[in-house]
XYZ file of C-alpha atoms in Angstrom:
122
model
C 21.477 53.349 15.077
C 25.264 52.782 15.984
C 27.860 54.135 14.507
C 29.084 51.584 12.095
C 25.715 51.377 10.798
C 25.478 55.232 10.238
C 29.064 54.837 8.383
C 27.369 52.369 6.115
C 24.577 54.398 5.312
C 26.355 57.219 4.692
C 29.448 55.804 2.623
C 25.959 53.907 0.247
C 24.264 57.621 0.057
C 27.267 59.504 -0.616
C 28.445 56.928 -3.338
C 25.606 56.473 -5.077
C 25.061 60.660 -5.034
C 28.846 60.875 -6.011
C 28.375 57.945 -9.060
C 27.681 60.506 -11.991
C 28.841 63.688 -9.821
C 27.255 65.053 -6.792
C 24.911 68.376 -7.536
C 23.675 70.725 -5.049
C 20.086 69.640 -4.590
C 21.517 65.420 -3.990
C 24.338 67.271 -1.520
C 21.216 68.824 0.563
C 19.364 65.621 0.797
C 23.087 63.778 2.443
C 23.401 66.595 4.771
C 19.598 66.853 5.817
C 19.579 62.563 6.037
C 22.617 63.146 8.244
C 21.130 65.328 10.304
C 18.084 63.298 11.019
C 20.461 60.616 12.136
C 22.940 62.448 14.068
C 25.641 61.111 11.473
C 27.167 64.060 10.512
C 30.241 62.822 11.673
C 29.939 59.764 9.516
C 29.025 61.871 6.345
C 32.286 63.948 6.586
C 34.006 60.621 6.901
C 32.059 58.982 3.549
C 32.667 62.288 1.760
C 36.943 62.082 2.827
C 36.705 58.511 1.710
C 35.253 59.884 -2.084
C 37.748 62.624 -2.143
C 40.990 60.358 -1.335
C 40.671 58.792 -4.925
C 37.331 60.333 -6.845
C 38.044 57.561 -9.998
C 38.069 54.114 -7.855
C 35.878 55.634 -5.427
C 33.067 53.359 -6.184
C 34.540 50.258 -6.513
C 36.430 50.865 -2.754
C 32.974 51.479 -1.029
C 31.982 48.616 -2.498
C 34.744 46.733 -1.194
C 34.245 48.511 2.115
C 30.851 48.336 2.171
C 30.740 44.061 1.282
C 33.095 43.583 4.174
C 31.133 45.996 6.637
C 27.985 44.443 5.764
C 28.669 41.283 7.400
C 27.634 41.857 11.005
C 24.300 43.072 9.340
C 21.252 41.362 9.221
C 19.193 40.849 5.689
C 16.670 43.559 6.831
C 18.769 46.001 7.717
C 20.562 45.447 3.773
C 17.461 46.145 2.279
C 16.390 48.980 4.948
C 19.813 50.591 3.847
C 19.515 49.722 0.040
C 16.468 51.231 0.336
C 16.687 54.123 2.284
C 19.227 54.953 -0.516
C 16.690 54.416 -3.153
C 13.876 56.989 -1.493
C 16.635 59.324 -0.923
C 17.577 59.355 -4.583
C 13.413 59.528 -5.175
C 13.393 63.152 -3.200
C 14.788 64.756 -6.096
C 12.039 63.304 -8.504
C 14.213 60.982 -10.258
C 16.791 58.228 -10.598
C 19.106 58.343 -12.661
C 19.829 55.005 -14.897
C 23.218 54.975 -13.412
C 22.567 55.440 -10.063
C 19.514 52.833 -10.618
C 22.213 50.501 -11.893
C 24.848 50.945 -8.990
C 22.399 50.394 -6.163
C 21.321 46.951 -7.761
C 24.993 46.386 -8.044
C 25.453 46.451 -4.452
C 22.479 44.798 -3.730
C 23.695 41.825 -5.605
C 26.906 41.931 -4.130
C 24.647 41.753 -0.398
C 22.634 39.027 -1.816
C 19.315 40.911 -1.235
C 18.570 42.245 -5.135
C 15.264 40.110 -5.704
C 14.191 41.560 -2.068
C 15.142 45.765 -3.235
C 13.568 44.810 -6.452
C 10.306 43.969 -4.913
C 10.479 46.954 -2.831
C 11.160 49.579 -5.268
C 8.964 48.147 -8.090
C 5.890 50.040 -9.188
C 2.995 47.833 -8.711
């Protein structure tokens, strides 16, 4: 995965974590996902992005994250969107917030019917 791409994925974990307050066990789960991808780097950098304004956070990875997004294919939106998703599923639940911002962005990336499909129980 390049760089870029690990920025991405990081900034969507560590937003979506961050969107009702980060707790220990969701912190774990961005620093173990990190360290599967060798993006430790890139988490430090999503986390510094949070931290610079904690209120408007969101709504600047979003803008970020629409204009990085670009030089992405469809598949690897909903690979990312959904990687997000099963890491929010590790700690046995999503919240209805966090359930609500990930569609959010997926709208935004024009791939929401495709998550949908993925993530819905059968």
């Amino acid at each position: 995965m390049l760089n870029e791409e690990k920025k991405i994925l990081m900034l969507l974990k560590a937003i979506i974590f961050h969107y009702h307050g980060l707790v220990e066990e969701e912190e774990k789960i961005l620093y173990r996902s990190a360290a599967e991808l060798d993006a430790e780097k890139e988490l430090k950098w999503a986390f510094d992005f949070i931290a610079r304004d904690y209120i408007t956070a969101f709504e600047r990875a979003r803008e970020y994250l629409n204009q990085a997004i670009k030089k992405l294919g469809k598949s690897k939106r909903v690979q990312f969107l959904n990687l997000t998703w099963l890491a929010n599923r590790e700690k046995g639940y999503i919240t209805e917030m966090e359930a609500a911002a990930i569609l959010k962005i997926a709208k935004d990336w024009e791939v929401d019917r495709e998550l949908v499909s993925m993530v819905q129980p059968r």
